[in-house]
Coordinates of C-alpha atoms in Angstrom, one line a residue:
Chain A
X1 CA 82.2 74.8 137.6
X2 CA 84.4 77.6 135.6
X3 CA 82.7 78.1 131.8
X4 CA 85.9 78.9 129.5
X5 CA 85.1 80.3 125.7
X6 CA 87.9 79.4 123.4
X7 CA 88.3 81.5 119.8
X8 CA 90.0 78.8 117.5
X9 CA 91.2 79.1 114.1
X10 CA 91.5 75.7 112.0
X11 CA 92.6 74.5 108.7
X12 CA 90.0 72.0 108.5
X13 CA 92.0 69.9 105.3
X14 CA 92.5 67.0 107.0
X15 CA 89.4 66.7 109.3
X16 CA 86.3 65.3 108.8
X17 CA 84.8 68.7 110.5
X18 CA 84.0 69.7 113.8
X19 CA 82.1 67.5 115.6
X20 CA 83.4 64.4 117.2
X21 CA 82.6 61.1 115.3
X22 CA 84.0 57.3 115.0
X23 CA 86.6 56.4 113.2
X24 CA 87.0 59.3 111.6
X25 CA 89.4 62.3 113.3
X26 CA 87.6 65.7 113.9
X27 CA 88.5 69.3 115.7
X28 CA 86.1 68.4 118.8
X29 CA 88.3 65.6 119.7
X30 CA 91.8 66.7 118.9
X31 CA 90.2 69.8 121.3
X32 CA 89.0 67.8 124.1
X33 CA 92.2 65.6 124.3
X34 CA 94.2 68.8 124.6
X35 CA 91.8 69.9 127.4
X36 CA 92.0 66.8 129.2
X37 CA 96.0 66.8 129.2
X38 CA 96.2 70.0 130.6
X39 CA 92.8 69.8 133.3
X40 CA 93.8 66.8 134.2
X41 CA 89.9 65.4 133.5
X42 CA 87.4 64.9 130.2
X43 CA 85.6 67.8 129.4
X44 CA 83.0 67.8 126.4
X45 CA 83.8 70.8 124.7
X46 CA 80.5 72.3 123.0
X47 CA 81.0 74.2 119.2
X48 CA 79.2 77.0 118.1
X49 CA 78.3 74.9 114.7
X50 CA 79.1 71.8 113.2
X51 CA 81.4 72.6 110.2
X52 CA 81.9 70.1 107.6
X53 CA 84.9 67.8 106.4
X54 CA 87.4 70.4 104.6
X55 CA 85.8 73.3 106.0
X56 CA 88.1 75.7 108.0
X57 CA 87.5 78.5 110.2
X58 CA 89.6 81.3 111.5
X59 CA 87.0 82.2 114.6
X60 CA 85.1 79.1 115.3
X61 CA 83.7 79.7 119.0
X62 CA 83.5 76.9 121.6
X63 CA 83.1 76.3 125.1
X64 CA 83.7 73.8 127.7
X65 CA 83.3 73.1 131.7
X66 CA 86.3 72.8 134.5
X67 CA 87.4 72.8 138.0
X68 CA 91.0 73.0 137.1
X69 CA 92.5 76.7 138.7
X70 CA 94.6 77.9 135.9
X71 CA 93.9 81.0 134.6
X72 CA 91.5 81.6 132.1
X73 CA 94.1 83.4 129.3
X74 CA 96.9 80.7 130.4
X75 CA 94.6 77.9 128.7
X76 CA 95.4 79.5 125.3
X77 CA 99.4 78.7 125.8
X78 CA 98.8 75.6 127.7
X79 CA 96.1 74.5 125.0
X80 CA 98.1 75.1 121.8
X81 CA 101.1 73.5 123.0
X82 CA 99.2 70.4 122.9
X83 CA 97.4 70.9 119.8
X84 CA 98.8 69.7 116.1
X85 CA 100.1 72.9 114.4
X86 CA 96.4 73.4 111.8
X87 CA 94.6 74.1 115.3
X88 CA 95.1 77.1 117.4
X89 CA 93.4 78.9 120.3
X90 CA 93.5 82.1 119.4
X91 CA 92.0 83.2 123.0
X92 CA 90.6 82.0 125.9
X93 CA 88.3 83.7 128.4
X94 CA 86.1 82.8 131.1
X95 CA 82.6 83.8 131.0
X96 CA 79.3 83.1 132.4
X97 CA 78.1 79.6 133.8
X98 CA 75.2 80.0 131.2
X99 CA 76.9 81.0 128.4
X100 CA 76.3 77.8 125.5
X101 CA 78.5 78.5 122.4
X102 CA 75.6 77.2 120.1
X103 CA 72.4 78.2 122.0
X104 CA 73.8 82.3 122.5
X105 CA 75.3 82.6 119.0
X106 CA 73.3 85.7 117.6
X107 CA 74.6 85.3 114.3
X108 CA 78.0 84.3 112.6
X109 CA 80.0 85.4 109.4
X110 CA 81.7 82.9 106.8
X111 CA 83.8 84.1 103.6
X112 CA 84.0 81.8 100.8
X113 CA 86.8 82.0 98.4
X114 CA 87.3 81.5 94.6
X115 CA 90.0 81.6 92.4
X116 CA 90.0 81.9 88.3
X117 CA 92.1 81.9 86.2
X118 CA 93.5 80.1 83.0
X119 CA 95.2 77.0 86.0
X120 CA 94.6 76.0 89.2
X121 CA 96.6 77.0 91.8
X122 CA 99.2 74.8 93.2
X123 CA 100.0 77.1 96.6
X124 CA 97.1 77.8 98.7
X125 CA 94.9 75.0 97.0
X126 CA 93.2 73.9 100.2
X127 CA 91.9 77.3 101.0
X128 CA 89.8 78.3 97.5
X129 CA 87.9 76.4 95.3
X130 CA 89.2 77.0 91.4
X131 CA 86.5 78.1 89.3
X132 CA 87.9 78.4 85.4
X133 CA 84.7 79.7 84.1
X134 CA 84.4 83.6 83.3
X135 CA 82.1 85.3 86.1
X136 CA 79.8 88.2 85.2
X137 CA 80.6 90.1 89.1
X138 CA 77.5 93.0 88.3
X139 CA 75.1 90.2 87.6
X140 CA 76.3 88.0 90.9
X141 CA 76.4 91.1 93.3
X142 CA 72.6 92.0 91.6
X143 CA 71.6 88.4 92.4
X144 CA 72.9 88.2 95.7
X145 CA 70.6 91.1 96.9
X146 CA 67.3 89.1 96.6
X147 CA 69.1 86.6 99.5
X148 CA 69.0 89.6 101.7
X149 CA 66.3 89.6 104.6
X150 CA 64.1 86.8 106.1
X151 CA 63.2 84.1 104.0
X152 CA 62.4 80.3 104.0
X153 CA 65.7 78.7 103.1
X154 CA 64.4 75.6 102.0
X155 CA 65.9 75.4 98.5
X156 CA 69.2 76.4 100.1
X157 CA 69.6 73.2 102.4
X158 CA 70.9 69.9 101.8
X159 CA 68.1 67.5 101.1
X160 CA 68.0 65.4 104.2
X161 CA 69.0 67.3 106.9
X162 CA 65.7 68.0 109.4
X163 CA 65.5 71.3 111.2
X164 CA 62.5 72.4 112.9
X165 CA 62.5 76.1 110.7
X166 CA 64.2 76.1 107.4
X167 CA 63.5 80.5 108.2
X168 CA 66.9 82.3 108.7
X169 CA 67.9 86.2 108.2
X170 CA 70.6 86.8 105.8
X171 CA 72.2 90.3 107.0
X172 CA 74.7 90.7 104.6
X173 CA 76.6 89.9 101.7
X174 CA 79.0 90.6 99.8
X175 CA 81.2 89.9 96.6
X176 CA 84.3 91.1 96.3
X177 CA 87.1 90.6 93.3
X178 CA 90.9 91.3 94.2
X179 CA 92.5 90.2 90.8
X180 CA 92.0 86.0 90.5
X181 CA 90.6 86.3 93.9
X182 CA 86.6 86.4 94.5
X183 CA 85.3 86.8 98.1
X184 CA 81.8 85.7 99.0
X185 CA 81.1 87.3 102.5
X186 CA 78.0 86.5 104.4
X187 CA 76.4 87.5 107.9
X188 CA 73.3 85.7 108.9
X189 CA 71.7 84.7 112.1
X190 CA 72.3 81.3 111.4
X191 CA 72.7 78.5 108.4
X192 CA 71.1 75.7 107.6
X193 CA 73.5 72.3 106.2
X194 CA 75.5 73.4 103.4
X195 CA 73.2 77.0 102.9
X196 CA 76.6 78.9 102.4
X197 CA 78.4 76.5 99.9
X198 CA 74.7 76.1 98.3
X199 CA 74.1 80.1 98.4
X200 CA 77.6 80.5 96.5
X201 CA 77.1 77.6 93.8
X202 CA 73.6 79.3 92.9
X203 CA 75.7 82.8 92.9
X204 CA 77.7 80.8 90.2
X205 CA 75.3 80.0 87.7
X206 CA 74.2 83.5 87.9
X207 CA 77.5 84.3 86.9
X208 CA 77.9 82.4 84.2
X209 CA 74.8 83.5 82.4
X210 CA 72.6 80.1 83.3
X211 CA 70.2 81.5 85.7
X212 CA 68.6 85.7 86.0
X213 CA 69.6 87.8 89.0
X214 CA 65.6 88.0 89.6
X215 CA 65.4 84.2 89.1
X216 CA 67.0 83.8 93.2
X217 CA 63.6 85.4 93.9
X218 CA 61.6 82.2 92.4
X219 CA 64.4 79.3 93.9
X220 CA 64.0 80.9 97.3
X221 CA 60.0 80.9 96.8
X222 CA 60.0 77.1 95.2
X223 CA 62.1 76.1 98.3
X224 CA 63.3 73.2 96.1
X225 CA 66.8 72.2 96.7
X226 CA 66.5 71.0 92.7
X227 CA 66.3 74.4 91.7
X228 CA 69.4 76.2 93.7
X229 CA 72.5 75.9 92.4
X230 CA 75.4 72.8 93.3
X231 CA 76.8 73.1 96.5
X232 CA 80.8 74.3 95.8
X233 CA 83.6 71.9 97.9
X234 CA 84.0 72.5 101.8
X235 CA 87.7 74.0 100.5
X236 CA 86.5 77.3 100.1
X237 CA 84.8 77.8 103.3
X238 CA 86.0 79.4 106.4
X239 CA 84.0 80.1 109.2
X240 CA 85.3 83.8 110.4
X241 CA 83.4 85.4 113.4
X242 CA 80.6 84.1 115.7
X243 CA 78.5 87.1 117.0
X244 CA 77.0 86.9 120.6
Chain B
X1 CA 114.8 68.5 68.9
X2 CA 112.0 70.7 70.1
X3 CA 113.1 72.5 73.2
X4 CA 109.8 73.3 75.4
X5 CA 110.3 75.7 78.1
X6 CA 107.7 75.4 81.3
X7 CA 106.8 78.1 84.2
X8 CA 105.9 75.7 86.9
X9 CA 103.8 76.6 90.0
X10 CA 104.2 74.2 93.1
X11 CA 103.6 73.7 96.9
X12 CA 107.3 72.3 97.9
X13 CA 105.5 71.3 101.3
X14 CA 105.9 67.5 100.4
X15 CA 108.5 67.4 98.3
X16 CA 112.1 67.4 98.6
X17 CA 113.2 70.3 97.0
X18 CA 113.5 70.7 92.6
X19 CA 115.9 68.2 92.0
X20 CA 116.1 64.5 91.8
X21 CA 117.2 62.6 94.6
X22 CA 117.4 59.1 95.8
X23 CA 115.2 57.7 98.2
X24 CA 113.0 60.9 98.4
X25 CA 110.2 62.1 96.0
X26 CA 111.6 65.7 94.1
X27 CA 109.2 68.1 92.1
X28 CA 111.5 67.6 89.3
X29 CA 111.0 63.6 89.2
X30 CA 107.1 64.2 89.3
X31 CA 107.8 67.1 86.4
X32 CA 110.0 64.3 84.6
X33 CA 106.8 61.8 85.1
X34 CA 104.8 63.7 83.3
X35 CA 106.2 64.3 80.2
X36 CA 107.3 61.1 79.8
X37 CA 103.4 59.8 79.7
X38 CA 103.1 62.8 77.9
X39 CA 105.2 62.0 74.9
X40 CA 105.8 58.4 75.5
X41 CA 109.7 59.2 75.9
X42 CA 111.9 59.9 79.2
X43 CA 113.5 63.6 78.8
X44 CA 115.3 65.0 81.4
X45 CA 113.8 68.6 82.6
X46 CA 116.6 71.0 83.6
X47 CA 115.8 73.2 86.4
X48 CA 116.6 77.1 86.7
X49 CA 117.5 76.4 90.3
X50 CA 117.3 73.9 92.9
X51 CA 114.4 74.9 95.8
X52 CA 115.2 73.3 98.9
X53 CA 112.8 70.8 100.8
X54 CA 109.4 72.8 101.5
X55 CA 110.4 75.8 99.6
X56 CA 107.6 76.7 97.2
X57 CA 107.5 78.4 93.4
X58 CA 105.4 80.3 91.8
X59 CA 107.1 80.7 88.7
X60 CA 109.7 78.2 88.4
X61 CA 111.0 77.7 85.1
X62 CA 112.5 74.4 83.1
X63 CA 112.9 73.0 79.7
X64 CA 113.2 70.0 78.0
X65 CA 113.9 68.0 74.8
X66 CA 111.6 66.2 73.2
X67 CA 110.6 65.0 69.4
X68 CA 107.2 64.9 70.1
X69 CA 105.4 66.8 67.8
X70 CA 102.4 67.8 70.4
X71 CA 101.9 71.7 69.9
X72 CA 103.7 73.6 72.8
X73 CA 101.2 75.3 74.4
X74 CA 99.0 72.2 74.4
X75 CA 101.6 70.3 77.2
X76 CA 100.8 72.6 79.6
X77 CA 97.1 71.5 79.7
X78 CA 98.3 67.8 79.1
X79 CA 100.7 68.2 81.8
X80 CA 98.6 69.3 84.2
X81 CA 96.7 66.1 83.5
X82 CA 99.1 63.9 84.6
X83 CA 100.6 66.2 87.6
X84 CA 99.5 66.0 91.7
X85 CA 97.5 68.8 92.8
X86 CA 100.5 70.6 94.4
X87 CA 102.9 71.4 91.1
X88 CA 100.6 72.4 88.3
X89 CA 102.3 74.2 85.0
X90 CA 101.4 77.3 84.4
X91 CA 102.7 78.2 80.7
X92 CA 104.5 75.8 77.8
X93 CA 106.6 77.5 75.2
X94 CA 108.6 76.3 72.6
X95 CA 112.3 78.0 72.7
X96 CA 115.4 78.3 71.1
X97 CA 117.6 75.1 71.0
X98 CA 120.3 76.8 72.8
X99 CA 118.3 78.2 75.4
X100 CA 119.3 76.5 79.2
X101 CA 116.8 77.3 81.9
X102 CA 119.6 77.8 84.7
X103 CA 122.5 78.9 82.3
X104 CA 120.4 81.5 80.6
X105 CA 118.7 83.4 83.2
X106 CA 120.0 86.5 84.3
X107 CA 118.5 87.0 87.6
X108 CA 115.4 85.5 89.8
X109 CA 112.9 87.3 92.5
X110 CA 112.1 85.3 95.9
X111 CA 109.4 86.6 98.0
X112 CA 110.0 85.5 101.9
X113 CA 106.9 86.0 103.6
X114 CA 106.8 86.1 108.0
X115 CA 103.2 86.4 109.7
X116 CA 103.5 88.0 112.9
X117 CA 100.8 88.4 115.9
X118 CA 100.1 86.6 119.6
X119 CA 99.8 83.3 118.1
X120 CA 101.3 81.1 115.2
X121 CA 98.5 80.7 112.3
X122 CA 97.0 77.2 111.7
X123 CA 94.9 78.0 108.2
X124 CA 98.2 78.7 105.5
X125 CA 101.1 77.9 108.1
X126 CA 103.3 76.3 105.4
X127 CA 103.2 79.3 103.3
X128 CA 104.9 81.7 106.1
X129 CA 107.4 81.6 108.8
X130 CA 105.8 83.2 112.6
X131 CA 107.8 85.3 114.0
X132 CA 106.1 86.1 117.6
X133 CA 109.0 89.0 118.6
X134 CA 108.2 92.6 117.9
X135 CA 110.2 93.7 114.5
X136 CA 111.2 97.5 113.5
X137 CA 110.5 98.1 110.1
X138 CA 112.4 101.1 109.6
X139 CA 115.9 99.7 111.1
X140 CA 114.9 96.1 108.9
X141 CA 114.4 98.8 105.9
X142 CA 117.5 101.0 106.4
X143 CA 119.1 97.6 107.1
X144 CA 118.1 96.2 104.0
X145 CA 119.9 99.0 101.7
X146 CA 123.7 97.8 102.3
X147 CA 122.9 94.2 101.1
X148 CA 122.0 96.1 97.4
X149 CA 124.7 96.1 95.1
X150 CA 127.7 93.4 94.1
X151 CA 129.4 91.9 97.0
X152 CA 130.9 88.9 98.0
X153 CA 128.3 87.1 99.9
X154 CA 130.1 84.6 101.6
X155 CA 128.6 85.2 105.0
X156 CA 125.3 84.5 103.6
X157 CA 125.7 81.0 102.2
X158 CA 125.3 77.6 103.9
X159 CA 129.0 76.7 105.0
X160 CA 130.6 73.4 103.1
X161 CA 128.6 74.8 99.8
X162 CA 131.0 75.0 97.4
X163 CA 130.6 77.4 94.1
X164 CA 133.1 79.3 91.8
X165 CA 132.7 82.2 93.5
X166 CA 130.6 84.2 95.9
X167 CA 129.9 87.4 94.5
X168 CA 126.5 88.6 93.5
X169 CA 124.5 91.3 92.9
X170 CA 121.7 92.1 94.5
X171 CA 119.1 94.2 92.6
X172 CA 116.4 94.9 94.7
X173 CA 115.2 94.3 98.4
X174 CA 112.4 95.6 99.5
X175 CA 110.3 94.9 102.9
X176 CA 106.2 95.4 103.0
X177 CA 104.1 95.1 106.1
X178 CA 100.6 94.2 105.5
X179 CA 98.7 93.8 108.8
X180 CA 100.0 90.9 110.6
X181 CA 102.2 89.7 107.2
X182 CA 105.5 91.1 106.1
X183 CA 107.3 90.3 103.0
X184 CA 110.8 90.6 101.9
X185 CA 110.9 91.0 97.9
X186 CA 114.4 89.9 96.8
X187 CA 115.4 90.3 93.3
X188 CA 119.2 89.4 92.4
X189 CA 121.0 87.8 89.4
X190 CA 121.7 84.9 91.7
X191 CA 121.5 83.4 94.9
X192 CA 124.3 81.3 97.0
X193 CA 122.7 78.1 98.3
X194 CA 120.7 79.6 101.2
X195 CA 121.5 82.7 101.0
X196 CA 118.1 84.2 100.6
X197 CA 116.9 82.4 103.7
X198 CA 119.8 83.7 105.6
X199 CA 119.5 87.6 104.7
X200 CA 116.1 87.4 105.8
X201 CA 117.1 85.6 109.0
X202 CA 120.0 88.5 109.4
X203 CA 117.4 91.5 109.0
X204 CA 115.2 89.8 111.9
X205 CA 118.1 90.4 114.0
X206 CA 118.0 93.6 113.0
X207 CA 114.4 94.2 113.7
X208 CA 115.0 92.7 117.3
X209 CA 117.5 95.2 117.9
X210 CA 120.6 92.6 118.0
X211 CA 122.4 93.8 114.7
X212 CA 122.7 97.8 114.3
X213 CA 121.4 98.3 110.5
X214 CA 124.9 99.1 109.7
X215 CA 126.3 95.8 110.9
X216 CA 125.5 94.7 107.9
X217 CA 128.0 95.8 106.5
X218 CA 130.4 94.2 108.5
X219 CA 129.4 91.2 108.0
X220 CA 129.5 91.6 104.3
X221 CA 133.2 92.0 104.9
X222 CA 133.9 89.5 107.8
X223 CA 133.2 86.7 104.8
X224 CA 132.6 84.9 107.8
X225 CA 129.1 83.0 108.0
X226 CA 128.7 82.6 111.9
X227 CA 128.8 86.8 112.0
X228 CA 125.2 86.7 110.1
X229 CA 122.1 85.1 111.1
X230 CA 120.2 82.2 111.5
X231 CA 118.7 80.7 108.6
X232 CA 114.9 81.0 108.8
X233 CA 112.6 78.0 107.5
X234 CA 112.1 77.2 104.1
X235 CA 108.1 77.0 104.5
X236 CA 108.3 81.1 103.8
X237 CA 110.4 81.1 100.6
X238 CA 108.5 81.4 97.4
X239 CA 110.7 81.6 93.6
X240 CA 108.9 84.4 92.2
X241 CA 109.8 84.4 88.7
X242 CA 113.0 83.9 86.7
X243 CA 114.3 86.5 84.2
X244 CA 116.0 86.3 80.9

């Protein structure tokens, strides 16, 4: 059987997230039936992560099986002429039986996005979340320092979800400003439910004077989910690189 | 009667252009809405232009009448209130009586913005217009010069438009590549129905290598709208701002 990788960029407005689910319409399917018009057969097409309802990505990484001859970098072309214009295959490759977009992920980026300002913006809505409040950008890129490095992320996860390790490595992250604009951009080996959007509401109230820079360094110890910041709306998110 | 002057931004994705139409929902009709819940009576909003179906603002400007005795700068926030999450106004003003948002302006700035690149973008496709052929910016630029000035643009409006007459001046148009993204900043002291959409499509023949830059010129002259090019989609055209 022939492994092919797909790269795919989504705006993820009007799914309820990756994985495949019923009654509800999600990437993985409107993925798979694309694959199965132009192989000819079903294929389960494996994600590198689940991304939520709203969330969007701009190099989500998955993979699927197939007999079907046609060229590896034809399936992009074939692909997106089947897919509804907010997905596109942005490359497709074949690559070793063993490869498992999930399992050989080494690590993946995601950028959230924030605009201020005295309104919120009409054009470009679904791709920021609007934050009116005045942010204090010193004190945030201070805070977001103590995230860096291995920690126990257990404050940083949506209550509920069950993982065996709540450990991950956060290897970057940055905070950038571009006039209204505010870039949260953060490389780690991997996230647990909602840790980004969770990371990025705690970032927040740093900014807006409710919590210390040094007071990160007690959430992350108390790994208490009551003590992080809210989690800020899927919106903002966009998955952009998968590292393998 | 109070005159209030608005600067509206909006995402003309789901809407039928500006102004008020039968059968279809317009931005102006949701603008018209609003202030009528606002101050309790109907007032008619005139419009410093009509924006054709999917054609966005970012500072589109109209005024209306009105005896309510609300404080002008608070209707923008009561506005926004009552508005859908695609229009949203971003300044109220009180003006002169005598002032007429369409009569009184002296000239308006469109930005019309193409993404290039192997494939079309998913994440803020109805902001943009792909373009997938290779474009020379310096003949587009060099191109671009013999549009400035007054002329007759009769080759560049929508054939069975009818107006007074079809000269106009054109102030400014300048062409940025950012990466993948390039933007055509048109400033004039107004536009023929169409017409911006059509310059634009006429320099992309130009940066195919179909027209010679100095074609345009001809065309100019030929009065003749099939000598000019295709119109390009309104999902790129963004109203700027409006001067007076």
């Amino acid at each position: 059987m022939r492994n092919i990788k797909l790269i795919v960029e989504y705006d993820g407005t009007n799914y309820a997230g990756w994985q495949r689910q019923n009654n509800v319409i999600t990437i993985q399917q409107r993925v798979e039936e694309a694959v199965e018009i132009v192989t000819g057969n079903f294929s389960e097409v494996t994600g590198s992560s689940r991304t939520d309802a709203g969330v969007h990505a701009k190099g989500f990484v998955c993979n699927f099986y197939t007999e079907s001859k046609i060229p590896s970098s034809n399936f992009k072309k074939a692909l997106n002429s089947f897919l509804p214009e907010d997905i596109v295959i942005i490359n497709s490759k074949e690559v070793d039986e063993k490869f498992h977009s999930r399992f050989d992920s080494l690590g993946k980026r995601y950028i959230y996005t924030i605009v201020t300002g005295a309104e919120r913006p009409a054009i470009g809505r679904n791709y920021v979340y609007y934050f009116h409040r005045n942010l204090d950008m010193e004190k945030m890129k201070e805070a977001s320092k103590y995230f860096l490095g291995t920690h126990d992320f257990s404050a940083f996860k949506k209550t509920g979800s069950s993982v065996k390790t709540s450990v991950r490595t956060i290897k970057e992250l940055q905070i950038v400003k571009e006039e209204k604009t505010i870039k949260f951009s953060i490389v780690g080996d991997g996230f647990l439910y909602n840790m980004v959007r969770i990371i990025v509401g705690t970032l927040l109230e740093v900014g807006v004077g409710r919590f210390s820079p040094e007071y990160i360094v007690d959430i992350i110890k108390s790994k208490d989910r009551s003590k992080a910041g809210k989690s800020v709306p899927a919106s903002g998110l966009c998955l952009e690189e998968v590292y393998y």
